[in-house]
Amino acid sequence: MVTAIHRKTIQNSITLRGIGVHSGKMVTLRLHPAEANTGLIFYLYKGTQKIRIPVSLDHVVDTSNATTIGDGSSNRVQTIEHLLAAVHTLGITDCIFEIDSVEVPIMDGSSLPFWEGIRSAGIRVLEETIEPITIANPIWVVDGDKYLVMLPSDELKVTYSIDFNHPLLRGQSYTTTLDESILGTDILPARTFGFLKDVEALQARGLAMGGSLDNAVVLTDDGYLNETLRYDNECVRHKILDLIGDLAVMGRPFRGHLIASKAGHALDISLAKCIMSQVTGNELTQFKSKRVPLFSKKQAAR
């Protein structure tokens, strides 16, 4: 039996400012309380325009370098996963995000500033409830040697493995439960990472213009450019952060044992779509089985 939990929003509005990792420009992001059942909604400000872009799987338009949502035309907001990982961790189901750029600020490369900002704003528990997503059968997606699986579980757990062509990132794996406390201390502070050799190629495409050692773990051919890491296995922890943020696009809390190997944003979103397809079907079936027939078979035969 799935126990419904109370929806939550933030108590007070907050403003966060930081550099966009791809544009290199300053971004202002404002978070506002919302009524129950509003969901998570971005409002993108472009001049005098205020463009509404809901956070939902139907609005995901790109997963190549980050998770990007759009309104069906040219209006987009990218790199939403770090913010959403913090939102999921704190159980926020209803919130308005106002942003003046096409990307969420990178801050320090992790979810920690968003988590701390939301906590400082306070959290308001709403009267309305929402049922967490749970699954009855395993769900998986595969792309070559990459895969992502969700197994039934009464709690949220993850087993994540990465295997990059780098001496420090070969066969790195991490398994943990993911309650609010563990997410807040062991996952959300993990920073995004990249390879120094890829920087020039990214910048030639107009990407990573705001990337630096202040907001990323940078790997050289045989080590790290950064003087220190937050964790010995910070890179695999950040991949877990991304996974949680990407799955938060489903718009509901979720439980299960996630098993990932060399996954990324595209596979994360593919799994989310499979999960929602199965959950929607199961919930419709349960709803139909509970319906009371309008008349009996005997009455129909008269």
Tab-separated table of N, CA and C in Angstrom, residues 82 109 160-164 166 168-170 172-174 186-187 189-195 216-220 223-226 228-243 262-263:
chain	number	residue	atom	x	y	z
A	82	HIS	N	20.303	20.173	-11.529
A	82	HIS	CA	20.885	20.422	-10.202
A	82	HIS	C	19.855	21.073	-9.274
A	109	GLY	N	28.559	24.285	-9.076
A	109	GLY	CA	28.623	23.036	-9.829
A	109	GLY	C	27.883	21.882	-9.186
A	160	TYR	N	25.318	2.890	-8.608
A	160	TYR	CA	25.737	3.595	-9.832
A	160	TYR	C	27.192	3.259	-10.140
A	161	SER	N	27.462	2.921	-11.405
A	161	SER	CA	28.817	2.621	-11.852
A	161	SER	C	29.187	3.481	-13.050
A	162	ILE	N	30.408	4.010	-13.035
A	162	ILE	CA	30.922	4.752	-14.182
A	162	ILE	C	32.223	4.090	-14.636
A	163	ASP	N	32.562	4.283	-15.895
A	163	ASP	CA	33.784	3.672	-16.431
A	163	ASP	C	34.270	4.526	-17.598
A	164	PHE	N	34.968	5.605	-17.265
A	164	PHE	CA	35.509	6.502	-18.284
A	164	PHE	C	36.941	6.079	-18.640
A	166	HIS	N	39.825	6.999	-18.270
A	166	HIS	CA	40.684	7.848	-17.440
A	166	HIS	C	41.154	7.002	-16.262
A	168	LEU	N	41.605	7.486	-13.213
A	168	LEU	CA	40.935	7.675	-11.927
A	168	LEU	C	39.436	7.384	-11.971
A	169	LEU	N	38.905	7.144	-13.161
A	169	LEU	CA	37.456	6.945	-13.294
A	169	LEU	C	37.105	5.621	-13.961
A	170	ARG	N	37.970	4.649	-13.812
A	170	ARG	CA	37.675	3.326	-14.360
A	170	ARG	C	37.044	2.450	-13.271
A	172	GLN	N	34.489	2.849	-11.290
A	172	GLN	CA	34.088	3.479	-10.028
A	172	GLN	C	32.604	3.212	-9.778
A	173	SER	N	32.274	2.771	-8.559
A	173	SER	CA	30.891	2.415	-8.241
A	173	SER	C	30.531	2.899	-6.841
A	174	TYR	N	29.233	3.162	-6.646
A	174	TYR	CA	28.780	3.654	-5.350
A	174	TYR	C	27.350	3.174	-5.109
A	186	ASP	N	25.690	13.626	1.328
A	186	ASP	CA	26.579	12.757	0.560
A	186	ASP	C	26.457	12.886	-0.958
A	187	ILE	N	25.381	13.483	-1.447
A	187	ILE	CA	25.156	13.534	-2.898
A	187	ILE	C	25.073	14.971	-3.424
A	189	PRO	N	26.225	17.867	-2.531
A	189	PRO	CA	27.429	18.706	-2.633
A	189	PRO	C	28.414	18.286	-3.742
A	190	ALA	N	28.189	17.149	-4.389
A	190	ALA	CA	29.113	16.667	-5.416
A	190	ALA	C	29.023	17.534	-6.667
A	191	ARG	N	30.160	17.999	-7.155
A	191	ARG	CA	30.184	18.948	-8.274
A	191	ARG	C	30.238	18.247	-9.630
A	192	THR	N	29.759	18.948	-10.632
A	192	THR	CA	29.834	18.450	-11.995
A	192	THR	C	31.295	18.304	-12.393
A	193	PHE	N	31.565	17.472	-13.382
A	193	PHE	CA	32.952	17.240	-13.776
A	193	PHE	C	33.085	17.189	-15.291
A	194	GLY	N	34.290	17.428	-15.759
A	194	GLY	CA	34.564	17.387	-17.178
A	194	GLY	C	36.048	17.208	-17.422
A	195	PHE	N	36.390	16.999	-18.688
A	195	PHE	CA	37.775	16.723	-19.064
A	195	PHE	C	38.389	17.943	-19.748
A	216	ALA	N	33.391	23.351	-11.182
A	216	ALA	CA	33.515	22.028	-11.806
A	216	ALA	C	34.782	21.325	-11.329
A	217	VAL	N	34.708	20.005	-11.339
A	217	VAL	CA	35.892	19.172	-11.167
A	217	VAL	C	36.449	18.925	-12.569
A	218	VAL	N	37.697	19.304	-12.794
A	218	VAL	CA	38.301	19.198	-14.125
A	218	VAL	C	39.405	18.144	-14.099
A	219	LEU	N	39.311	17.195	-15.022
A	219	LEU	CA	40.288	16.109	-15.092
A	219	LEU	C	41.304	16.352	-16.192
A	220	THR	N	42.566	16.215	-15.858
A	220	THR	CA	43.639	16.237	-16.844
A	220	THR	C	43.808	14.819	-17.390
A	223	GLY	N	45.046	13.035	-13.915
A	223	GLY	CA	44.704	13.472	-12.571
A	223	GLY	C	43.625	14.538	-12.570
A	224	TYR	N	43.607	15.336	-11.497
A	224	TYR	CA	42.650	16.418	-11.365
A	224	TYR	C	43.367	17.758	-11.415
A	225	LEU	N	42.726	18.729	-12.071
A	225	LEU	CA	43.265	20.081	-12.078
A	225	LEU	C	42.971	20.768	-10.752
A	226	ASN	N	41.889	20.374	-10.108
A	226	ASN	CA	41.522	20.938	-8.807
A	226	ASN	C	42.509	20.484	-7.734
A	228	THR	N	41.714	20.062	-4.505
A	228	THR	CA	41.047	19.133	-3.596
A	228	THR	C	39.700	18.713	-4.161
A	229	LEU	N	39.217	17.577	-3.681
A	229	LEU	CA	37.884	17.092	-4.011
A	229	LEU	C	37.039	17.092	-2.746
A	230	ARG	N	35.726	17.139	-2.909
A	230	ARG	CA	34.831	17.055	-1.758
A	230	ARG	C	34.668	15.621	-1.288
A	231	TYR	N	34.817	14.670	-2.206
A	231	TYR	CA	34.783	13.242	-1.892
A	231	TYR	C	35.809	12.552	-2.802
A	232	ASP	N	36.333	11.434	-2.370
A	232	ASP	CA	37.262	10.693	-3.222
A	232	ASP	C	36.581	10.248	-4.513
A	233	ASN	N	35.294	9.941	-4.426
A	233	ASN	CA	34.524	9.487	-5.587
A	233	ASN	C	33.473	10.537	-5.964
A	234	GLU	N	33.873	11.787	-6.003
A	234	GLU	CA	32.932	12.882	-6.248
A	234	GLU	C	32.223	12.747	-7.596
A	235	CYS	N	32.917	12.222	-8.596
A	235	CYS	CA	32.327	12.168	-9.939
A	235	CYS	C	31.131	11.214	-10.004
A	236	VAL	N	31.252	10.023	-9.414
A	236	VAL	CA	30.120	9.096	-9.457
A	236	VAL	C	28.979	9.615	-8.590
A	237	ARG	N	29.298	10.320	-7.518
A	237	ARG	CA	28.244	10.906	-6.695
A	237	ARG	C	27.486	11.982	-7.482
A	238	HIS	N	28.221	12.735	-8.309
A	238	HIS	CA	27.518	13.748	-9.100
A	238	HIS	C	26.611	13.106	-10.145
A	239	LYS	N	27.011	11.967	-10.681
A	239	LYS	CA	26.138	11.268	-11.623
A	239	LYS	C	24.837	10.845	-10.950
A	240	ILE	N	24.912	10.472	-9.679
A	240	ILE	CA	23.691	10.145	-8.920
A	240	ILE	C	22.847	11.396	-8.750
A	241	LEU	N	23.485	12.514	-8.447
A	241	LEU	CA	22.778	13.803	-8.334
A	241	LEU	C	22.011	14.095	-9.622
A	242	ASP	N	22.695	13.964	-10.765
A	242	ASP	CA	22.040	14.217	-12.053
A	242	ASP	C	20.846	13.293	-12.263
A	243	LEU	N	21.013	12.032	-11.907
A	243	LEU	CA	19.926	11.054	-12.077
A	243	LEU	C	18.702	11.448	-11.266
A	262	LYS	N	27.054	3.699	-16.544
A	262	LYS	CA	27.442	4.628	-17.621
A	262	LYS	C	26.244	5.356	-18.221
A	263	ALA	N	25.260	5.651	-17.400
A	263	ALA	CA	24.063	6.338	-17.887
A	263	ALA	C	24.331	7.844	-18.002
